[in-house]
Amino acid sequence: MNNHWQLFKRKLRSTRNLLFSITILIILLGIVLPSLTQQRITITVMMQALEAAQWQSLEARFEEENPDIDLEIIKAPNATNLVEDLYTSSFILGDSPYDLVYLDIVWVPKFAAAGWLRDLNEFTSPTQLQDFLAGDLDGGRYQGGLYRMPFRSDGGMLYYRSDLLAANGYEPPNTFEELITISQDLQAKGVAKWGYVWQGKQYEGLAAMFVEILEGFGAYWVNPETLEVGLDSENAIAAVEFLRNTVQKGISPPGVTTYAEEETRRLFEAGKTIFLRNWPYVAGLAAESDLAGKYSLKPMVHQPGYSSGACQGGWGLGIAASSPHPQEAWRVIEFMTREDSQRDFVLETGYVPSLRSLFQDPTIVAKYPHYPQLLKVVENSTLRPPIAQYAEASDILQRYLSSALTNTMTAEQAMQAAASETRSLLGS
Ligand code: GLC
């Protein structure tokens, strides 16, 4: 009896021990297994291939800091319109793979109006936004919502060969006429083949460049408040004539009507032109070319009595409304837009930050002494019309402008047709 009782107690103890061990094992498996097998969340974004390559070190740093997120950057063609089309079709067809949208400032109203973006006001507050450039932030707003956090700013400007101007006794020009006079004189002297090079290809860059010429002539494209169209005004037609004349007088190469940013940058860096209209990224690249120390930049020229126009460009991040991972997508945005990330990116690439403080940052100014000056250009820049039908309006302008520049239509015919089509589009 005694023995039986002992045996029974021993069995009971070992069963209890077994149960205890199993329970502990289950608990351990419950804790350890999920973390071992946990899937990293993939956050996908698409951008121009040129820039995707420049994002690599930031991408690596982000993943190091956020081991649970895999940031996947899909490469797209190097043209804003083409990237816009790719995002657009992915959202229209549904099942878009993109969690983040890397947006050109001009896409915001269309994407927001279509409901493709999440309002970022739920993630951020006015105090967190204080240091961002006002124009860049405004370009991300639509009907009270904030749909894009600015990552890098952009503003069109005039590059000039400071060495050649100084050697020939010229001050940098302020007016269109001065630019023409200097160009023709230096071309005649054989100092440079071309006077002035700009983006004349039929694409978004043409519309962006034209905004600056329009403003310099005291004209406008579309008033976003009243939807009034100003393309057929006398001054707008004069702006087109100015561009046509640069080609007709041989100040700009005939091929200018097929050039985008990169073609024009290469001509400038090769020493073929005195003046160039382009974005700030050129300064970063030219500083490392044979042109280092031989050029400078300034706000665009204008007609006497009017002011310089700088087109507001720039890129930023939005969250796709269809993304199943908005929190993780926001973590990417927070990382990319914060000060240290922007500083590294700017130092590496020469792009323009979206945070005001960085324009005075000692490490940035040591490398790019023109940044404080650049702040003035980007702070005085003009938005292309922030309207939901922007893509169509830009398309109309590009088409007719291109016809005028390639002599298929007169400047007047082209601008009248562009104005009337734009009016029908906007119902104004
Ligand atoms: C630059 C600008 C962008 C503009 C584009 C035109 O990338 O940042 O806003 O639309 O040039 O080519």
GROMACS .gro file of C-alpha atoms and ligand atoms in nm:
model
  440
    1MET     CA    1   0.000   0.000   0.000
    2ASN     CA    2   0.275   0.229   0.107
    3ASN     CA    3   0.471   0.136  -0.204
    4HIS     CA    4   0.173   0.197  -0.426
    5TRP     CA    5   0.117   0.534  -0.273
    6GLN     CA    6   0.486   0.624  -0.328
    7LEU     CA    7   0.466   0.507  -0.690
    8PHE     CA    8   0.147   0.701  -0.749
    9LYS     CA    9   0.303   1.019  -0.602
   10ARG     CA   10   0.616   0.980  -0.817
   11LYS     CA   11   0.406   0.937  -1.131
   12LEU     CA   12   0.196   1.235  -1.039
   13ARG     CA   13   0.514   1.443  -0.993
   14SER     CA   14   0.663   1.338  -1.323
   15THR     CA   15   0.333   1.403  -1.507
   16ARG     CA   16   0.319   1.745  -1.342
   17ASN     CA   17   0.679   1.808  -1.447
   18LEU     CA   18   0.599   1.698  -1.801
   19LEU     CA   19   0.293   1.923  -1.817
   20PHE     CA   20   0.498   2.209  -1.675
   21SER     CA   21   0.771   2.155  -1.934
   22ILE     CA   22   0.517   2.140  -2.218
   23THR     CA   23   0.355   2.463  -2.097
   24ILE     CA   24   0.692   2.638  -2.081
   25LEU     CA   25   0.776   2.507  -2.429
   26ILE     CA   26   0.446   2.634  -2.571
   27ILE     CA   27   0.502   2.975  -2.411
   28LEU     CA   28   0.857   2.991  -2.547
   29LEU     CA   29   0.748   2.887  -2.895
   30GLY     CA   30   0.478   3.150  -2.882
   31ILE     CA   31   0.731   3.421  -2.807
   32VAL     CA   32   1.033   3.311  -3.007
   33LEU     CA   33   0.881   3.160  -3.319
   34PRO     CA   34   0.689   3.462  -3.447
   35SER     CA   35   0.993   3.686  -3.413
   36LEU     CA   36   1.206   3.430  -3.595
   37THR     CA   37   0.962   3.388  -3.876
   38GLN     CA   38   0.822   3.746  -3.879
   39GLN     CA   39   0.799   3.879  -4.233
   40ARG     CA   40   0.968   4.212  -4.295
   41ILE     CA   41   0.715   4.455  -4.431
   42THR     CA   42   0.798   4.576  -4.780
   43ILE     CA   43   0.733   4.940  -4.859
   44THR     CA   44   0.746   5.009  -5.230
   45VAL     CA   45   0.803   5.338  -5.409
   46MET     CA   46   0.888   5.428  -5.769
   47MET     CA   47   1.112   5.708  -5.897
   48GLN     CA   48   1.326   5.814  -6.192
   49ALA     CA   49   1.623   5.579  -6.234
   50LEU     CA   50   1.873   5.864  -6.199
   51GLU     CA   51   1.738   5.949  -5.858
   52ALA     CA   52   1.684   5.588  -5.747
   53ALA     CA   53   2.061   5.542  -5.774
   54GLN     CA   54   2.113   5.856  -5.565
   55TRP     CA   55   1.879   5.724  -5.293
   56GLN     CA   56   2.088   5.412  -5.232
   57SER     CA   57   2.283   5.522  -4.927
   58LEU     CA   58   1.974   5.671  -4.760
   59GLU     CA   59   1.785   5.352  -4.835
   60ALA     CA   60   2.060   5.144  -4.670
   61ARG     CA   61   2.065   5.370  -4.364
   62PHE     CA   62   1.689   5.355  -4.335
   63GLU     CA   63   1.689   4.975  -4.339
   64GLU     CA   64   1.967   4.961  -4.083
   65GLU     CA   65   1.761   5.179  -3.849
   66ASN     CA   66   1.437   4.994  -3.933
   67PRO     CA   67   1.519   4.624  -3.962
   68ASP     CA   68   1.148   4.535  -3.983
   69ILE     CA   69   1.100   4.730  -4.308
   70ASP     CA   70   1.231   4.649  -4.652
   71LEU     CA   71   1.228   4.965  -4.864
   72GLU     CA   72   1.197   4.872  -5.227
   73ILE     CA   73   1.270   5.141  -5.487
   74ILE     CA   74   1.141   5.068  -5.837
   75LYS     CA   75   1.325   5.246  -6.118
   76ALA     CA   76   1.125   5.444  -6.374
   77PRO     CA   77   1.229   5.640  -6.686
   78ASN     CA   78   1.400   5.975  -6.628
   79ALA     CA   79   1.103   6.196  -6.719
   80THR     CA   80   0.843   6.326  -6.480
   81ASN     CA   81   0.547   6.270  -6.720
   82LEU     CA   82   0.635   5.906  -6.773
   83VAL     CA   83   0.656   5.835  -6.401
   84GLU     CA   84   0.325   6.013  -6.350
   85ASP     CA   85   0.165   5.793  -6.618
   86LEU     CA   86   0.297   5.477  -6.452
   87TYR     CA   87   0.160   5.573  -6.110
   88THR     CA   88  -0.168   5.685  -6.269
   89SER     CA   89  -0.228   5.357  -6.449
   90SER     CA   90  -0.138   5.155  -6.140
   91PHE     CA   91  -0.398   5.343  -5.936
   92ILE     CA   92  -0.665   5.336  -6.208
   93LEU     CA   93  -0.622   4.964  -6.271
   94GLY     CA   94  -0.630   4.895  -5.896
   95ASP     CA   95  -0.403   4.659  -5.703
   96SER     CA   96  -0.121   4.917  -5.711
   97PRO     CA   97   0.202   4.782  -5.561
   98TYR     CA   98   0.305   5.128  -5.436
   99ASP     CA   99   0.281   5.222  -5.070
  100LEU     CA  100   0.461   5.550  -5.120
  101VAL     CA  101   0.429   5.790  -5.408
  102TYR     CA  102   0.733   6.006  -5.488
  103LEU     CA  103   0.551   6.305  -5.630
  104ASP     CA  104   0.655   6.591  -5.849
  105ILE     CA  105   0.494   6.902  -5.700
  106VAL     CA  106   0.265   6.939  -6.004
  107TRP     CA  107   0.095   6.603  -5.962
  108VAL     CA  108  -0.049   6.675  -5.617
  109PRO     CA  109  -0.391   6.825  -5.703
  110LYS     CA  110  -0.467   6.549  -5.955
  111PHE     CA  111  -0.362   6.262  -5.727
  112ALA     CA  112  -0.534   6.414  -5.424
  113ALA     CA  113  -0.857   6.488  -5.613
  114ALA     CA  114  -0.863   6.131  -5.745
  115GLY     CA  115  -0.843   6.000  -5.387
  116TRP     CA  116  -0.518   5.815  -5.447
  117LEU     CA  117  -0.335   5.972  -5.152
  118ARG     CA  118  -0.381   5.965  -4.776
  119ASP     CA  119  -0.411   6.295  -4.587
  120LEU     CA  120  -0.085   6.325  -4.394
  121ASN     CA  121  -0.235   6.561  -4.135
  122GLU     CA  122  -0.310   6.249  -3.930
  123PHE     CA  123   0.065   6.189  -3.889
  124THR     CA  124   0.207   6.537  -3.850
  125SER     CA  125   0.139   6.868  -3.679
  126PRO     CA  126   0.194   7.234  -3.773
  127THR     CA  127   0.494   7.259  -3.535
  128GLN     CA  128   0.664   6.967  -3.708
  129LEU     CA  129   0.618   7.145  -4.039
  130GLN     CA  130   0.760   7.481  -3.932
  131ASP     CA  131   1.103   7.457  -4.094
  132PHE     CA  132   0.983   7.337  -4.435
  133LEU     CA  133   0.987   7.589  -4.722
  134ALA     CA  134   0.641   7.742  -4.749
  135GLY     CA  135   0.612   7.699  -5.128
  136ASP     CA  136   0.704   7.333  -5.106
  137LEU     CA  137   0.453   7.268  -4.831
  138ASP     CA  138   0.177   7.460  -5.012
  139GLY     CA  139   0.244   7.255  -5.321
  140GLY     CA  140   0.158   6.946  -5.116
  141ARG     CA  141  -0.179   7.077  -4.998
  142TYR     CA  142  -0.514   7.026  -5.165
  143GLN     CA  143  -0.848   7.145  -5.024
  144GLY     CA  144  -0.722   7.158  -4.668
  145GLY     CA  145  -0.542   6.823  -4.680
  146LEU     CA  146  -0.166   6.766  -4.683
  147TYR     CA  147  -0.082   6.498  -4.937
  148ARG     CA  148   0.290   6.533  -4.989
  149MET     CA  149   0.581   6.592  -4.753
  150PRO     CA  150   0.854   6.788  -4.933
  151PHE     CA  151   1.183   6.601  -4.966
  152ARG     CA  152   1.375   6.822  -5.206
  153SER     CA  153   1.293   7.160  -5.347
  154ASP     CA  154   1.365   7.295  -5.692
  155GLY     CA  155   1.357   7.633  -5.863
  156GLY     CA  156   1.451   7.732  -6.215
  157MET     CA  157   1.745   7.970  -6.249
  158LEU     CA  158   1.997   8.122  -6.485
  159TYR     CA  159   2.350   7.985  -6.497
  160TYR     CA  160   2.616   8.200  -6.658
  161ARG     CA  161   2.986   8.181  -6.732
  162SER     CA  162   3.117   8.430  -6.476
  163ASP     CA  163   3.472   8.390  -6.612
  164LEU     CA  164   3.376   8.481  -6.970
  165LEU     CA  165   3.151   8.768  -6.867
  166ALA     CA  166   3.421   8.919  -6.643
  167ALA     CA  167   3.693   8.875  -6.906
  168ASN     CA  168   3.477   9.068  -7.155
  169GLY     CA  169   3.373   9.344  -6.918
  170TYR     CA  170   3.012   9.236  -6.865
  171GLU     CA  171   2.803   9.232  -6.549
  172PRO     CA  172   2.555   8.942  -6.526
  173PRO     CA  173   2.238   9.039  -6.720
  174ASN     CA  174   1.911   9.136  -6.556
  175THR     CA  175   1.692   9.176  -6.862
  176PHE     CA  176   1.614   8.961  -7.166
  177GLU     CA  177   1.770   9.228  -7.384
  178GLU     CA  178   2.098   9.228  -7.191
  179LEU     CA  179   2.114   8.850  -7.220
  180ILE     CA  180   2.069   8.874  -7.596
  181THR     CA  181   2.328   9.152  -7.633
  182ILE     CA  182   2.595   8.970  -7.432
  183SER     CA  183   2.523   8.642  -7.612
  184GLN     CA  184   2.551   8.792  -7.958
  185ASP     CA  185   2.867   8.986  -7.875
  186LEU     CA  186   3.047   8.687  -7.722
  187GLN     CA  187   2.930   8.458  -8.000
  188ALA     CA  188   3.061   8.707  -8.259
  189LYS     CA  189   3.394   8.717  -8.076
  190GLY     CA  190   3.409   8.338  -8.091
  191VAL     CA  191   3.409   8.311  -7.710
  192ALA     CA  192   3.135   8.048  -7.715
  193LYS     CA  193   2.933   7.873  -7.984
  194TRP     CA  194   2.594   7.941  -7.829
  195GLY     CA  195   2.456   8.220  -7.617
  196TYR     CA  196   2.159   8.072  -7.434
  197VAL     CA  197   2.040   7.715  -7.393
  198TRP     CA  198   1.705   7.610  -7.247
  199GLN     CA  199   1.460   7.316  -7.241
  200GLY     CA  200   1.249   7.329  -7.559
  201LYS     CA  201   1.140   6.968  -7.597
  202GLN     CA  202   0.766   6.896  -7.583
  203TYR     CA  203   0.740   6.771  -7.220
  204GLU     CA  204   0.675   6.900  -6.870
  205GLY     CA  205   1.011   7.075  -6.853
  206LEU     CA  206   0.899   7.304  -7.138
  207ALA     CA  207   0.598   7.422  -6.939
  208ALA     CA  208   0.815   7.474  -6.630
  209MET     CA  209   1.070   7.682  -6.821
  210PHE     CA  210   0.797   7.883  -6.995
  211VAL     CA  211   0.639   7.985  -6.663
  212GLU     CA  212   0.959   8.181  -6.595
  213ILE     CA  213   0.960   8.358  -6.931
  214LEU     CA  214   0.591   8.439  -6.891
  215GLU     CA  215   0.650   8.592  -6.551
  216GLY     CA  216   0.948   8.790  -6.678
  217PHE     CA  217   0.712   8.939  -6.938
  218GLY     CA  218   0.446   9.013  -6.677
  219ALA     CA  219   0.211   8.748  -6.814
  220TYR     CA  220   0.053   8.439  -6.659
  221TRP     CA  221  -0.080   8.095  -6.754
  222VAL     CA  222  -0.387   8.022  -6.539
  223ASN     CA  223  -0.503   8.211  -6.232
  224PRO     CA  224  -0.579   7.926  -5.990
  225GLU     CA  225  -0.844   8.128  -5.803
  226THR     CA  226  -1.050   8.257  -6.095
  227LEU     CA  227  -0.938   7.999  -6.356
  228GLU     CA  228  -0.881   8.289  -6.592
  229VAL     CA  229  -0.642   8.198  -6.875
  230GLY     CA  230  -0.371   8.448  -6.972
  231LEU     CA  231  -0.195   8.265  -7.255
  232ASP     CA  232  -0.324   8.482  -7.538
  233SER     CA  233  -0.236   8.817  -7.380
  234GLU     CA  234   0.000   9.045  -7.569
  235ASN     CA  235   0.274   8.986  -7.314
  236ALA     CA  236   0.236   8.608  -7.325
  237ILE     CA  237   0.271   8.617  -7.704
  238ALA     CA  238   0.582   8.837  -7.664
  239ALA     CA  239   0.726   8.573  -7.428
  240VAL     CA  240   0.688   8.308  -7.700
  241GLU     CA  241   0.843   8.546  -7.954
  242PHE     CA  242   1.145   8.590  -7.729
  243LEU     CA  243   1.210   8.214  -7.725
  244ARG     CA  244   1.151   8.182  -8.101
  245ASN     CA  245   1.395   8.465  -8.163
  246THR     CA  246   1.672   8.299  -7.968
  247VAL     CA  247   1.655   8.011  -8.216
  248GLN     CA  248   1.602   8.228  -8.523
  249LYS     CA  249   1.893   8.456  -8.436
  250GLY     CA  250   2.123   8.160  -8.369
  251ILE     CA  251   2.161   8.247  -8.000
  252SER     CA  252   2.020   7.905  -7.912
  253PRO     CA  253   2.103   7.593  -8.113
  254PRO     CA  254   1.829   7.470  -8.351
  255GLY     CA  255   1.824   7.144  -8.152
  256VAL     CA  256   1.707   7.330  -7.842
  257THR     CA  257   1.348   7.237  -7.934
  258THR     CA  258   1.438   6.874  -7.863
  259TYR     CA  259   1.638   6.926  -7.543
  260ALA     CA  260   1.539   6.828  -7.189
  261GLU     CA  261   1.743   6.919  -6.878
  262GLU     CA  262   2.028   6.675  -6.930
  263GLU     CA  263   2.106   6.771  -7.292
  264THR     CA  264   2.128   7.136  -7.193
  265ARG     CA  265   2.346   7.064  -6.888
  266ARG     CA  266   2.594   6.873  -7.104
  267LEU     CA  267   2.627   7.165  -7.348
  268PHE     CA  268   2.695   7.402  -7.060
  269GLU     CA  269   2.950   7.172  -6.898
  270ALA     CA  270   3.120   7.126  -7.234
  271GLY     CA  271   3.175   7.503  -7.247
  272LYS     CA  272   2.947   7.547  -7.550
  273THR     CA  273   2.716   7.814  -7.411
  274ILE     CA  274   2.736   8.132  -7.203
  275PHE     CA  275   2.390   8.106  -7.044
  276LEU     CA  276   2.179   7.812  -6.937
  277ARG     CA  277   1.834   7.786  -6.781
  278ASN     CA  278   1.816   7.486  -6.549
  279TRP     CA  279   1.744   7.354  -6.198
  280PRO     CA  280   1.987   7.366  -5.904
  281TYR     CA  281   2.105   7.006  -5.950
  282VAL     CA  282   2.333   7.135  -6.228
  283ALA     CA  283   2.539   7.332  -5.977
  284GLY     CA  284   2.624   7.015  -5.785
  285LEU     CA  285   2.739   6.837  -6.100
  286ALA     CA  286   2.911   7.134  -6.266
  287ALA     CA  287   3.114   7.192  -5.948
  288GLU     CA  288   3.279   6.858  -6.018
  289SER     CA  289   3.332   6.921  -6.390
  290ASP     CA  290   3.595   7.127  -6.578
  291LEU     CA  291   3.364   7.422  -6.525
  292ALA     CA  292   3.429   7.440  -6.150
  293GLY     CA  293   3.485   7.801  -6.046
  294LYS     CA  294   3.396   7.934  -6.392
  295TYR     CA  295   3.022   7.977  -6.356
  296SER     CA  296   2.770   8.134  -6.128
  297LEU     CA  297   2.393   8.145  -6.102
  298LYS     CA  298   2.127   8.407  -6.053
  299PRO     CA  299   1.752   8.457  -6.079
  300MET     CA  300   1.617   8.450  -6.435
  301VAL     CA  301   1.625   8.767  -6.648
  302HIS     CA  302   1.306   8.970  -6.708
  303GLN     CA  303   1.164   9.266  -6.899
  304PRO     CA  304   1.234   9.607  -6.745
  305GLY     CA  305   0.956   9.682  -6.497
  306TYR     CA  306   0.877   9.315  -6.429
  307SER     CA  307   1.042   9.068  -6.194
  308SER     CA  308   1.232   8.741  -6.230
  309GLY     CA  309   1.034   8.423  -6.253
  310ALA     CA  310   1.157   8.101  -6.095
  311CYS     CA  311   0.939   7.799  -6.150
  312GLN     CA  312   0.870   7.612  -5.829
  313GLY     CA  313   0.962   7.249  -5.878
  314GLY     CA  314   1.041   6.980  -5.631
  315TRP     CA  315   0.971   6.629  -5.514
  316GLY     CA  316   0.817   6.480  -5.205
  317LEU     CA  317   0.655   6.172  -5.059
  318GLY     CA  318   0.290   6.083  -5.019
  319ILE     CA  319   0.121   5.766  -4.893
  320ALA     CA  320  -0.095   5.572  -5.137
  321ALA     CA  321  -0.452   5.547  -5.003
  322SER     CA  322  -0.447   5.182  -5.107
  323SER     CA  323  -0.135   5.093  -4.906
  324PRO     CA  324  -0.200   4.830  -4.636
  325HIS     CA  325   0.097   4.970  -4.439
  326PRO     CA  326   0.046   5.345  -4.387
  327GLN     CA  327   0.231   5.347  -4.052
  328GLU     CA  328   0.545   5.192  -4.198
  329ALA     CA  329   0.519   5.417  -4.505
  330TRP     CA  330   0.507   5.719  -4.273
  331ARG     CA  331   0.824   5.596  -4.099
  332VAL     CA  332   1.000   5.614  -4.436
  333ILE     CA  333   0.871   5.969  -4.491
  334GLU     CA  334   0.979   6.077  -4.144
  335PHE     CA  335   1.326   5.936  -4.197
  336MET     CA  336   1.379   6.080  -4.545
  337THR     CA  337   1.253   6.429  -4.467
  338ARG     CA  338   1.436   6.473  -4.138
  339GLU     CA  339   1.735   6.706  -4.116
  340ASP     CA  340   2.027   6.463  -4.105
  341SER     CA  341   1.897   6.255  -4.397
  342GLN     CA  342   1.842   6.564  -4.612
  343ARG     CA  343   2.186   6.698  -4.520
  344ASP     CA  344   2.355   6.374  -4.631
  345PHE     CA  345   2.152   6.362  -4.952
  346VAL     CA  346   2.228   6.724  -5.038
  347LEU     CA  347   2.600   6.684  -4.967
  348GLU     CA  348   2.612   6.376  -5.183
  349THR     CA  349   2.405   6.502  -5.476
  350GLY     CA  350   2.384   6.882  -5.475
  351TYR     CA  351   2.003   6.874  -5.474
  352VAL     CA  352   1.812   7.140  -5.284
  353PRO     CA  353   1.675   7.061  -4.937
  354SER     CA  354   1.317   7.131  -4.834
  355LEU     CA  355   1.418   7.247  -4.484
  356ARG     CA  356   1.509   7.617  -4.460
  357SER     CA  357   1.775   7.568  -4.190
  358LEU     CA  358   1.987   7.353  -4.422
  359PHE     CA  359   2.051   7.644  -4.662
  360GLN     CA  360   2.268   7.800  -4.387
  361ASP     CA  361   2.410   7.471  -4.261
  362PRO     CA  362   2.792   7.509  -4.221
  363THR     CA  363   2.880   7.173  -4.382
  364ILE     CA  364   2.649   7.240  -4.675
  365VAL     CA  365   2.766   7.600  -4.725
  366ALA     CA  366   3.129   7.484  -4.707
  367LYS     CA  367   3.064   7.256  -5.002
  368TYR     CA  368   2.809   7.471  -5.187
  369PRO     CA  369   2.873   7.841  -5.109
  370HIS     CA  370   2.575   7.946  -5.325
  371TYR     CA  371   2.310   7.789  -5.097
  372PRO     CA  372   2.215   8.101  -4.899
  373GLN     CA  373   2.160   8.272  -5.238
  374LEU     CA  374   1.965   7.972  -5.362
  375LEU     CA  375   1.723   8.009  -5.072
  376LYS     CA  376   1.618   8.346  -5.214
  377VAL     CA  377   1.550   8.189  -5.554
  378VAL     CA  378   1.341   7.901  -5.420
  379GLU     CA  379   1.154   8.124  -5.175
  380ASN     CA  380   1.045   8.352  -5.458
  381SER     CA  381   0.939   8.083  -5.698
  382THR     CA  382   0.608   8.053  -5.880
  383LEU     CA  383   0.386   7.746  -5.879
  384ARG     CA  384   0.255   7.606  -6.202
  385PRO     CA  385  -0.128   7.629  -6.173
  386PRO     CA  386  -0.223   7.406  -5.876
  387ILE     CA  387  -0.542   7.275  -6.036
  388ALA     CA  388  -0.673   6.919  -6.061
  389GLN     CA  389  -0.666   6.935  -6.444
  390TYR     CA  390  -0.300   7.039  -6.444
  391ALA     CA  391  -0.174   6.744  -6.652
  392GLU     CA  392  -0.421   6.825  -6.932
  393ALA     CA  393  -0.353   7.200  -6.914
  394SER     CA  394   0.020   7.138  -6.933
  395ASP     CA  395  -0.030   6.905  -7.226
  396ILE     CA  396  -0.220   7.173  -7.420
  397LEU     CA  397   0.046   7.435  -7.349
  398GLN     CA  398   0.332   7.200  -7.441
  399ARG     CA  399   0.167   7.108  -7.771
  400TYR     CA  400   0.103   7.464  -7.891
  401LEU     CA  401   0.424   7.606  -7.756
  402SER     CA  402   0.613   7.339  -7.940
  403SER     CA  403   0.425   7.424  -8.263
  404ALA     CA  404   0.526   7.788  -8.225
  405LEU     CA  405   0.888   7.707  -8.145
  406THR     CA  406   0.921   7.475  -8.442
  407ASN     CA  407   0.750   7.727  -8.672
  408THR     CA  408   0.443   7.519  -8.745
  409MET     CA  409   0.229   7.804  -8.613
  410THR     CA  410   0.292   8.169  -8.539
  411ALA     CA  411   0.329   8.265  -8.174
  412GLU     CA  412  -0.007   8.441  -8.188
  413GLN     CA  413  -0.196   8.151  -8.350
  414ALA     CA  414  -0.042   7.903  -8.110
  415MET     CA  415  -0.120   8.102  -7.797
  416GLN     CA  416  -0.476   8.179  -7.908
  417ALA     CA  417  -0.540   7.812  -7.971
  418ALA     CA  418  -0.373   7.711  -7.642
  419ALA     CA  419  -0.579   7.969  -7.452
  420SER     CA  420  -0.908   7.863  -7.605
  421GLU     CA  421  -0.846   7.491  -7.545
  422THR     CA  422  -0.743   7.563  -7.188
  423ARG     CA  423  -1.060   7.768  -7.135
  424SER     CA  424  -1.277   7.480  -7.258
  425LEU     CA  425  -1.088   7.240  -7.032
  426LEU     CA  426  -1.144   7.458  -6.727
  427GLY     CA  427  -1.493   7.563  -6.828
  428SER     CA  428  -1.388   7.925  -6.788
  429GLC     C1  429   1.228   6.906  -6.212
  429GLC     C2  430   1.130   6.973  -6.117
  429GLC     C3  431   0.990   6.926  -6.145
  429GLC     C4  432   0.957   6.951  -6.291
  429GLC     C5  433   1.057   6.880  -6.380
  429GLC     C6  434   1.033   6.913  -6.527
  429GLC     O1  435   1.238   6.771  -6.181
  429GLC     O2  436   1.163   6.945  -5.983
  429GLC     O3  437   0.899   6.994  -6.061
  429GLC     O4  438   0.827   6.913  -6.322
  429GLC     O5  439   1.188   6.920  -6.346
  429GLC     O6  440   1.119   6.844  -6.610
   0.00000   0.00000   0.00000
